[in-house]
PDB file of C-alpha atoms and ligand atoms in Angstrom:
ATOM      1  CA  UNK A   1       0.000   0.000   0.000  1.00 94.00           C
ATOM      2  CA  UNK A   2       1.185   3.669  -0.925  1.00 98.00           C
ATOM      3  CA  UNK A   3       0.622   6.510   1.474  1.00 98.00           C
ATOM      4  CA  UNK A   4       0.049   9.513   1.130  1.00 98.00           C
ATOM      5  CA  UNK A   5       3.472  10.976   0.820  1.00 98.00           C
ATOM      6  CA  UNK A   6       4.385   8.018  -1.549  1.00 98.00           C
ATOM      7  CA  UNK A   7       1.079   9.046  -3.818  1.00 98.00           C
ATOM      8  CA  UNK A   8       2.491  12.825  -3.125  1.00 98.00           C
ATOM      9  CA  UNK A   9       6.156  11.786  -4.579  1.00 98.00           C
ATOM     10  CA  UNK A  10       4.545   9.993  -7.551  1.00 98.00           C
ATOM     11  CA  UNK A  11       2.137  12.117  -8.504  1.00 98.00           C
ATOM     12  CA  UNK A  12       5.876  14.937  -8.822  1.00 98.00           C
ATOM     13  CA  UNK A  13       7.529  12.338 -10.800  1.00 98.00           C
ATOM     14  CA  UNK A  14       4.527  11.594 -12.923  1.00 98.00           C
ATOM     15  CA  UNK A  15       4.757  15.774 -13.399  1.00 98.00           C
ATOM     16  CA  UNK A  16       8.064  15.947 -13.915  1.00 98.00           C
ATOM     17  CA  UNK A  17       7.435  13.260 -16.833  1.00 98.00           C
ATOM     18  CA  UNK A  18       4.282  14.789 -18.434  1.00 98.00           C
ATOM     19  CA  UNK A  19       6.656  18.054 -18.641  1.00 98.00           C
ATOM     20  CA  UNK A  20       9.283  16.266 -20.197  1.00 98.00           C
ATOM     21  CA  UNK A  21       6.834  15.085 -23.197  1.00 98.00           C
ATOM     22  CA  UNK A  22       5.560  18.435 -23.922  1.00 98.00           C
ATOM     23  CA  UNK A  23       7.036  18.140 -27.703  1.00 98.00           C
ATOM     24  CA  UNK A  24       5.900  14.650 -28.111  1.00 98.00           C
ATOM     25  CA  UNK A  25       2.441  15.403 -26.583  1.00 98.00           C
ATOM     26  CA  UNK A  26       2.303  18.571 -28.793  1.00 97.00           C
ATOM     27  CA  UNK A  27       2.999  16.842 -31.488  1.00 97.00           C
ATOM     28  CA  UNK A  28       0.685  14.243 -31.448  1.00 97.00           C
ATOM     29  CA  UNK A  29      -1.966  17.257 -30.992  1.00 95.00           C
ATOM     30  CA  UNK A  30      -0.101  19.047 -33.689  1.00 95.00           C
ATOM     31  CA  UNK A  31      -1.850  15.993 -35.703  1.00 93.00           C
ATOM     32  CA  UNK A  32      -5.057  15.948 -35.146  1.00 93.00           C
ATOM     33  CA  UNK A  33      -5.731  18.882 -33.575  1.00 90.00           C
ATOM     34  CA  UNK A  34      -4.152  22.351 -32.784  1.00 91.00           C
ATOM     35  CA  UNK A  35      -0.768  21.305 -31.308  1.00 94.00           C
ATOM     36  CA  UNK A  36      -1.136  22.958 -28.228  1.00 95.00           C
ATOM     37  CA  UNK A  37      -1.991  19.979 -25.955  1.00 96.00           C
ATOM     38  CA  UNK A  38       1.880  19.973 -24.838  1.00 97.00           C
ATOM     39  CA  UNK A  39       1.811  23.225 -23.569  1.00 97.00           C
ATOM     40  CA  UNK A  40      -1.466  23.145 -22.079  1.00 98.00           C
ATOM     41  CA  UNK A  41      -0.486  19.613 -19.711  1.00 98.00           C
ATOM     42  CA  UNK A  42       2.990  21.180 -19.342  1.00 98.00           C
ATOM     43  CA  UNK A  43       1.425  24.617 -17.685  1.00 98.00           C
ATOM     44  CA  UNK A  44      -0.897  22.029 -15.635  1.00 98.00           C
ATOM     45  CA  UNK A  45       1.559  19.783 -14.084  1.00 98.00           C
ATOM     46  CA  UNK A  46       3.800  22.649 -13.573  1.00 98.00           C
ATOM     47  CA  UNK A  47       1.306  23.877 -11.274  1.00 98.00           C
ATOM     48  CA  UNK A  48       0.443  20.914  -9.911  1.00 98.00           C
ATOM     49  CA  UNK A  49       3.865  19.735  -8.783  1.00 98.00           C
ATOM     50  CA  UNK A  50       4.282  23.071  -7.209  1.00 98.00           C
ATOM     51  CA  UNK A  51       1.184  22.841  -5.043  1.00 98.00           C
ATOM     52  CA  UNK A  52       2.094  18.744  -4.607  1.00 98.00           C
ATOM     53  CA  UNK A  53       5.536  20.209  -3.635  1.00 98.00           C
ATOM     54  CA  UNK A  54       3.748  22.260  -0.815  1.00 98.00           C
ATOM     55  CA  UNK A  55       1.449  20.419   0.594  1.00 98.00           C
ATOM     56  CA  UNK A  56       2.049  17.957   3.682  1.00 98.00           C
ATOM     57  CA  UNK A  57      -0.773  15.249   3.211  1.00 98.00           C
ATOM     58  CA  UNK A  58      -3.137  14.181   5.191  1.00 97.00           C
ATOM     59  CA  UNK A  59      -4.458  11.514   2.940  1.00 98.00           C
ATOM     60  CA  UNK A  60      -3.652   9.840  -1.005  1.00 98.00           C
ATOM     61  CA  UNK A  61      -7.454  11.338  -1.703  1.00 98.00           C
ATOM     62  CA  UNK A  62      -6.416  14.797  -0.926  1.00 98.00           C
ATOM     63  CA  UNK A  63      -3.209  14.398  -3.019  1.00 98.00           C
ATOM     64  CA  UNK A  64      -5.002  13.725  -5.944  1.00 98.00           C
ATOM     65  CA  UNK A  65      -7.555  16.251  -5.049  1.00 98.00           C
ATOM     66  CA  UNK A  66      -5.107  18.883  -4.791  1.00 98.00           C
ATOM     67  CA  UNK A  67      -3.725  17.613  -8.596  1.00 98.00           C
ATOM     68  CA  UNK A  68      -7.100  18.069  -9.697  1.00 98.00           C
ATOM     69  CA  UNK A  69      -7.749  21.195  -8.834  1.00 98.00           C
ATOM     70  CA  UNK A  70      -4.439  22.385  -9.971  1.00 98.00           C
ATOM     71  CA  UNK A  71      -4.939  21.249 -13.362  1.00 98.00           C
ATOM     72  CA  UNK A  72      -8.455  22.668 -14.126  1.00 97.00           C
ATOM     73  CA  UNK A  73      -7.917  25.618 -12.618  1.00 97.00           C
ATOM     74  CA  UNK A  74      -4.744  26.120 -14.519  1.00 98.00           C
ATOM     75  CA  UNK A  75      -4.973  24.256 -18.064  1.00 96.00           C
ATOM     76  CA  UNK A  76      -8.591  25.676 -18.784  1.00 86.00           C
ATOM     77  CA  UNK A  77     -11.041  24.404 -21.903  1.00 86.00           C
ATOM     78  CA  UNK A  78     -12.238  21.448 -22.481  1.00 90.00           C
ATOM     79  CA  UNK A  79      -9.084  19.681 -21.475  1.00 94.00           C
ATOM     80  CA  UNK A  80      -8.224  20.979 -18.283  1.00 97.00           C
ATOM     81  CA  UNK A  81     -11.854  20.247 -17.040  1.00 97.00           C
ATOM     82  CA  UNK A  82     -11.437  16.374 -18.379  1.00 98.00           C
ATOM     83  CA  UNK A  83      -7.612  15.989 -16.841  1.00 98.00           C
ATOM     84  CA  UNK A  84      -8.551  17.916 -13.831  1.00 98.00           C
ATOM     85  CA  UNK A  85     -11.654  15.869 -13.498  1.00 98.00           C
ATOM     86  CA  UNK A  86      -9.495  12.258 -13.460  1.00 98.00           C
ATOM     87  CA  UNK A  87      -8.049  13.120 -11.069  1.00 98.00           C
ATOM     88  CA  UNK A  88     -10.553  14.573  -8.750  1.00 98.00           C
ATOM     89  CA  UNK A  89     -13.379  12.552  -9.028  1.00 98.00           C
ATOM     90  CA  UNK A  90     -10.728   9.878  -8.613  1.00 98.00           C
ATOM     91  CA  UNK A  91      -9.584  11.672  -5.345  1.00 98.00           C
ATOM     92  CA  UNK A  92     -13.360  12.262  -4.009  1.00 98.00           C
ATOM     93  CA  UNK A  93     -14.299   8.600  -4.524  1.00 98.00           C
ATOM     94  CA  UNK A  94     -11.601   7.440  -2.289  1.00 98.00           C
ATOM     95  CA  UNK A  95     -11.797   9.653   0.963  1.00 97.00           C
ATOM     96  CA  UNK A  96     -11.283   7.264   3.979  1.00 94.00           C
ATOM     97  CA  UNK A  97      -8.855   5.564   1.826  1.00 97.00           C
ATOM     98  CA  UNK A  98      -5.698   5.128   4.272  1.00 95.00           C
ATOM     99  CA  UNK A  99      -3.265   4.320   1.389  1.00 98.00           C
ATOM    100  CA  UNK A 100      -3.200   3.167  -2.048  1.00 98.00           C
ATOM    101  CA  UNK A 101      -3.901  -0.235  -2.370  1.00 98.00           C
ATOM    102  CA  UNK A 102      -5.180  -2.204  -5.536  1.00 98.00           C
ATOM    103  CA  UNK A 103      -8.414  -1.820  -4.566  1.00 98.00           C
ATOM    104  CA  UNK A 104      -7.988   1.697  -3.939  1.00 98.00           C
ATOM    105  CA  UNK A 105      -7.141   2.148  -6.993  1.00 98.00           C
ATOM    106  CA  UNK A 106      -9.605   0.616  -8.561  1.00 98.00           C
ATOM    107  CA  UNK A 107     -12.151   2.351  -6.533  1.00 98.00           C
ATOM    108  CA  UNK A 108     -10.684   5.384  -7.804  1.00 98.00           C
ATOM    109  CA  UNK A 109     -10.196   5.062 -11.576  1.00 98.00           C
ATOM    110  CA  UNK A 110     -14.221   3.967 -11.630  1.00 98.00           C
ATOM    111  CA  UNK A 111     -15.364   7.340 -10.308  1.00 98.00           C
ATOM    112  CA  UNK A 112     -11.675   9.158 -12.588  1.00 98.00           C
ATOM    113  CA  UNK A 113     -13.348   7.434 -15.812  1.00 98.00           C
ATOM    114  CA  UNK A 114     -17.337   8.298 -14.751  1.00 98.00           C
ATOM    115  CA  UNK A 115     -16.677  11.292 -13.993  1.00 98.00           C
ATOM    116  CA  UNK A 116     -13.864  12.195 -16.938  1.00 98.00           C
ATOM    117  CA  UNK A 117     -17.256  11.104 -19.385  1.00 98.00           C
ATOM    118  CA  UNK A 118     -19.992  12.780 -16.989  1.00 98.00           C
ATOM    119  CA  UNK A 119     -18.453  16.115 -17.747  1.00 97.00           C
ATOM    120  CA  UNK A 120     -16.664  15.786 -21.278  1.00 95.00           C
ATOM    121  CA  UNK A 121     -19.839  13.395 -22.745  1.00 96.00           C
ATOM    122  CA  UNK A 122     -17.442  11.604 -24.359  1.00 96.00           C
ATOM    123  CA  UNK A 123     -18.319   7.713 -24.653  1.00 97.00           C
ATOM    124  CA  UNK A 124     -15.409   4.753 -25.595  1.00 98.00           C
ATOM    125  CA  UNK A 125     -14.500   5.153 -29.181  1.00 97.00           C
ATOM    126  CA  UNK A 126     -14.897   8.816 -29.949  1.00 96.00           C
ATOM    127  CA  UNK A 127     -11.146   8.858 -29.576  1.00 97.00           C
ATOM    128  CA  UNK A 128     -10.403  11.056 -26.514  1.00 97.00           C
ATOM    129  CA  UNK A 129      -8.318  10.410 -23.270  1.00 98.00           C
ATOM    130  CA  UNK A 130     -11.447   8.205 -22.760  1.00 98.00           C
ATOM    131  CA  UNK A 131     -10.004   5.949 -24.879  1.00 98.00           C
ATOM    132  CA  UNK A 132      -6.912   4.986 -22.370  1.00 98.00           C
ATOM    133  CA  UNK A 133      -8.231   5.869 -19.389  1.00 98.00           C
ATOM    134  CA  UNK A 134     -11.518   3.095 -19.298  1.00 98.00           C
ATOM    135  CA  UNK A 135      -8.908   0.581 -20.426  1.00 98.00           C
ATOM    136  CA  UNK A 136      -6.756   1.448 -17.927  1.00 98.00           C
ATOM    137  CA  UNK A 137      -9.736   0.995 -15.582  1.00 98.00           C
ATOM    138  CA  UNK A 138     -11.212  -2.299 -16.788  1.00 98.00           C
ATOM    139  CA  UNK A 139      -7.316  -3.974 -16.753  1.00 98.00           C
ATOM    140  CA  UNK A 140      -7.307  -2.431 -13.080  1.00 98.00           C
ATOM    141  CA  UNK A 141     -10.596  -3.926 -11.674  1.00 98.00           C
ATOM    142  CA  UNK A 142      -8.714  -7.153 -12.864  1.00 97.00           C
ATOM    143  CA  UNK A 143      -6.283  -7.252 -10.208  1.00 96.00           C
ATOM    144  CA  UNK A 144      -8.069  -5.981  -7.430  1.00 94.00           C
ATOM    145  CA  UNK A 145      -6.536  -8.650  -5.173  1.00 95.00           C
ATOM    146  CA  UNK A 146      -3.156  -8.387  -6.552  1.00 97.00           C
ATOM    147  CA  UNK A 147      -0.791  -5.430  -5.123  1.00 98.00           C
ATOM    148  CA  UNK A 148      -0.607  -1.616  -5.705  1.00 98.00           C
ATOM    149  CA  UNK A 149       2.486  -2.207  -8.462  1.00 98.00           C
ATOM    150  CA  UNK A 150       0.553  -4.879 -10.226  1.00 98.00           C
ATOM    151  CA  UNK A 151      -2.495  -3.144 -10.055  1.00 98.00           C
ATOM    152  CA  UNK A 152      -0.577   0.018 -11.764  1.00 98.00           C
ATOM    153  CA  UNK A 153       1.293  -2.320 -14.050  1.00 98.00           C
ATOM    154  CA  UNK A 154      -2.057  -3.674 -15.493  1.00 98.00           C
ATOM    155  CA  UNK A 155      -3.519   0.095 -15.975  1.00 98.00           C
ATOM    156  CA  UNK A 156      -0.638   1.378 -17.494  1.00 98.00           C
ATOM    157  CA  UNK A 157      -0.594  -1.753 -20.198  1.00 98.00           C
ATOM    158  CA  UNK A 158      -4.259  -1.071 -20.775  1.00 98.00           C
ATOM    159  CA  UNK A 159      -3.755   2.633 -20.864  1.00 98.00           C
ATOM    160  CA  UNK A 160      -1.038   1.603 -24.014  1.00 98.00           C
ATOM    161  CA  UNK A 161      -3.212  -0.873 -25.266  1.00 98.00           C
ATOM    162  CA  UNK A 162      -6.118   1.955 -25.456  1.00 98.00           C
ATOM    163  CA  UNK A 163      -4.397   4.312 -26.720  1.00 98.00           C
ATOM    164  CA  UNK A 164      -2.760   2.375 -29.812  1.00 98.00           C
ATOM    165  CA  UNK A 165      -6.457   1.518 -30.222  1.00 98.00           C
ATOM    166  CA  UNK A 166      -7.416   5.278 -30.649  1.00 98.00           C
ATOM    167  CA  UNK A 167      -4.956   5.188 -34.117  1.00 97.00           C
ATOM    168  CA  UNK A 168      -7.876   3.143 -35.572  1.00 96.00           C
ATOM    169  CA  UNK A 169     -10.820   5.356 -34.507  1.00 96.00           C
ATOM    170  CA  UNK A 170     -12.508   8.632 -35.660  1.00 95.00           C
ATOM    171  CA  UNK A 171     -12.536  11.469 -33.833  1.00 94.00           C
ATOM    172  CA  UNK A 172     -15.815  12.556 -32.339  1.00 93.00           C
ATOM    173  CA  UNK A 173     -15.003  15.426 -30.664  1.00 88.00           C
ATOM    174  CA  UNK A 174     -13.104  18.702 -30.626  1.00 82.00           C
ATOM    175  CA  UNK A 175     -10.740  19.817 -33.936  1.00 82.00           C
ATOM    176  CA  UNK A 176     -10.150  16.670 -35.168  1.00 86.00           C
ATOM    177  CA  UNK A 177     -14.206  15.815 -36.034  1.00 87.00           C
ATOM    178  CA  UNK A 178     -13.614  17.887 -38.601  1.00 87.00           C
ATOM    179  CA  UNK A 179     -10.895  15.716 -40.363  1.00 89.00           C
ATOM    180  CA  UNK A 180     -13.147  12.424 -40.418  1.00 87.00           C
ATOM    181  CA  UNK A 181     -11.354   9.286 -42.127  1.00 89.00           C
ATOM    182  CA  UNK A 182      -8.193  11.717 -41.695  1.00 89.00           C
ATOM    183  CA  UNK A 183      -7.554  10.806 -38.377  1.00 90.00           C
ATOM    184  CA  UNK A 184      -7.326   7.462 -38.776  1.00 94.00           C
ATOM    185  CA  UNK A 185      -3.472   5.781 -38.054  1.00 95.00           C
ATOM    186  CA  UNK A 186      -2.847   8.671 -35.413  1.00 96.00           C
ATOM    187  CA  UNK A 187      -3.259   8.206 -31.808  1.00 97.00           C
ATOM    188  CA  UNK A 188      -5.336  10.815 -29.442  1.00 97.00           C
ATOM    189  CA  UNK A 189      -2.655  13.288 -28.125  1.00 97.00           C
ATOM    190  CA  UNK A 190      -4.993  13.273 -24.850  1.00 98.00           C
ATOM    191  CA  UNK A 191      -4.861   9.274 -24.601  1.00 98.00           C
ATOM    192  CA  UNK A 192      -1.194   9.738 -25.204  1.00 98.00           C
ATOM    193  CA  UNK A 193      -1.043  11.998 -22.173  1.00 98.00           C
ATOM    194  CA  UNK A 194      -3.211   9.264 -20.423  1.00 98.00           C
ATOM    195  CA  UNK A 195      -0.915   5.878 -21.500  1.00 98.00           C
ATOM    196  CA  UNK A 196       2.386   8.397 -20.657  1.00 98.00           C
ATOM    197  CA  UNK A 197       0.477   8.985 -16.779  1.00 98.00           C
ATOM    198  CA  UNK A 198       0.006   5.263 -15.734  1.00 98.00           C
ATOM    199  CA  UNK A 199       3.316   4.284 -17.099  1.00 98.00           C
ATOM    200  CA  UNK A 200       5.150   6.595 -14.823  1.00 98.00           C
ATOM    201  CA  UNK A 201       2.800   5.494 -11.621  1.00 98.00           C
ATOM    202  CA  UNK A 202       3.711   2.158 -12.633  1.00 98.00           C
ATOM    203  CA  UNK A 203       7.467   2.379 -12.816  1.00 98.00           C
ATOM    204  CA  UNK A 204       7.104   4.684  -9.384  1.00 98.00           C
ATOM    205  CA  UNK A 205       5.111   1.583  -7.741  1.00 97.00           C
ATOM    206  CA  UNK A 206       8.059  -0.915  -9.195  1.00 96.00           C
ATOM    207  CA  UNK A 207      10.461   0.813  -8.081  1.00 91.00           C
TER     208      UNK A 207
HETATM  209  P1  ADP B   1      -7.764  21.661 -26.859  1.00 68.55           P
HETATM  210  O1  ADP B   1      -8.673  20.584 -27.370  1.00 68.55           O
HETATM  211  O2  ADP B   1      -8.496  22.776 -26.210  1.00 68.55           O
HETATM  212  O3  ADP B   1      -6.770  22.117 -27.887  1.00 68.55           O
HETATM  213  P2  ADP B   1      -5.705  20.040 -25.644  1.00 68.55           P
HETATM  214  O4  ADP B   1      -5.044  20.038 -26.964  1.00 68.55           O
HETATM  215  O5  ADP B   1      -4.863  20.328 -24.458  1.00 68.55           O
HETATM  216  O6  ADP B   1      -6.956  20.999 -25.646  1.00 68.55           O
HETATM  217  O7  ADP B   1      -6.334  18.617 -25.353  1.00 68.55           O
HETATM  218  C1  ADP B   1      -6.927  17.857 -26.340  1.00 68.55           C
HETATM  219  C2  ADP B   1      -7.271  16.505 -25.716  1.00 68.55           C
HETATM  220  O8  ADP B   1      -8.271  16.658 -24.725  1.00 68.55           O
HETATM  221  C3  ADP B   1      -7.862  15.559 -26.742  1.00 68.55           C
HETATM  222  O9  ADP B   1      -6.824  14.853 -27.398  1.00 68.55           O
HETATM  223  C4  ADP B   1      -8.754  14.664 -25.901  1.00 68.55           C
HETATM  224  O10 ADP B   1      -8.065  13.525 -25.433  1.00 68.55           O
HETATM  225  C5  ADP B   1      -9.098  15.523 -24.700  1.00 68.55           C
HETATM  226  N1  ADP B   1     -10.497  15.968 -24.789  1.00 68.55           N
HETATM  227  C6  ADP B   1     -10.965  17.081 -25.361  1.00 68.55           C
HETATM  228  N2  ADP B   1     -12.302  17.149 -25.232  1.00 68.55           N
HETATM  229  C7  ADP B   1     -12.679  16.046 -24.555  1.00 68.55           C
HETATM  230  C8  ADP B   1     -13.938  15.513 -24.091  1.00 68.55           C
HETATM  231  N3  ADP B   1     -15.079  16.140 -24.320  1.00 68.55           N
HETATM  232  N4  ADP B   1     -13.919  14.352 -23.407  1.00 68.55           N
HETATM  233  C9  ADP B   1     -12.755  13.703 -23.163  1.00 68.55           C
HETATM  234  N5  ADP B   1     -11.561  14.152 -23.572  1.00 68.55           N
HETATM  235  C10 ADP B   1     -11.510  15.292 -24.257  1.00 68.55           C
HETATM  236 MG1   MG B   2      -5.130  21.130 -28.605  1.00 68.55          MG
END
């Protein structure tokens, strides 16, 4: 089981990460959409890690919480309200969580995916961040029994899986509706963002 400082320290490296694949995550959006998905996750997890950096924890919910919050108050549009919303509805679901535990986990990235779609309206196959982050959740719920670091290692694979999955579909939403049959062969730059998120977690939980 993580606690809450261990959550606190991954949740910095997953930042530090994220901010380090601002080019490929802009270019991915430089794709499909308006290449400005780098810059907009880069200016979120900056402030994120900052308030992370800050904050002495009382619990993992209020670490993710806290990311949350950071990110849609900082990102803006359409994006920062779905990352934002991952991780706090994520955060809310688990409050009396004592650490992060497989079930935990999978407790949280029910409510992170619900949520992510109750505010975005984006369903499973109209090529979002939806697209790796419901994987991610179904390979989860999997290994509820196992540990934290299999539990992560099983959402980050899904996360991949889903978002090599998005090259094949059509964009439903945002800019990249517009291209139709275009789109097809590139991946979502959010469900890139997504599949880059869970891998870090996972190698933090391995390590
Ligand atoms: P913008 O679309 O404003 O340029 P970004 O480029 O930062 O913002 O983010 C684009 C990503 O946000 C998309 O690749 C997609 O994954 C995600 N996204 C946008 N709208 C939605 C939505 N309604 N539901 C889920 N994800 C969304
Ligand atoms: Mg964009």
């Amino acid at each position: 089981m993580l606690s809450a400082d261990a959550v606190k320290n991954m949740l910095i490296a997953v930042a530090d990460t994220v901010i380090a694949n601002e080019d490929i995550l802009g270019e991915a959006d430089r794709q499909l959409g308006d290449g400005d998905h780098g810059i907009g996750m880069t200016k979120g997890f900056t402030a994120a890690k900052a308030q992370l950096e800050a904050l002495e924890p009382t619990s993992v919910s209020q670490v993710f919480t806290t990311t949350g919050m950071a990110l849609m108050s900082t990102m803006g549009g359409a994006s920062g309200a779905v990352f934002g919303m991952m991780f706090q509805s994520g955060g809310m679901a688990i409050a009396s969580a004592e650490g992060l535990d497989a079930a935990t986990l999978s407790t949280f990235l029910e409510a992170s995916a619900q949520g992510v779609m109750n505010i975005g309206k984006a369903k499973p196959g109209d090529k979002t961040m939806v697209d790796a982050l419901v994987p991610a959740q179904a390979a989860a719920a999997n290994v509820k029994d196992g540990t934290i670091a299999e539990a992560l290692a099983a959402a980050a694979e899904g996360a991949r899986v889903g978002m090599e999955k998005s090259k094949d579909m059509i964009a439903q939403h945002g800019r990249a509706r517009t291209l139709g049959e275009k789109c097809i062969g590139h991946p979502d730059a959010g469900a890139v963002s997504v599949s880059i998120i869970f891998k870090r977690m996972s190698e933090f939980a391995a390590a």
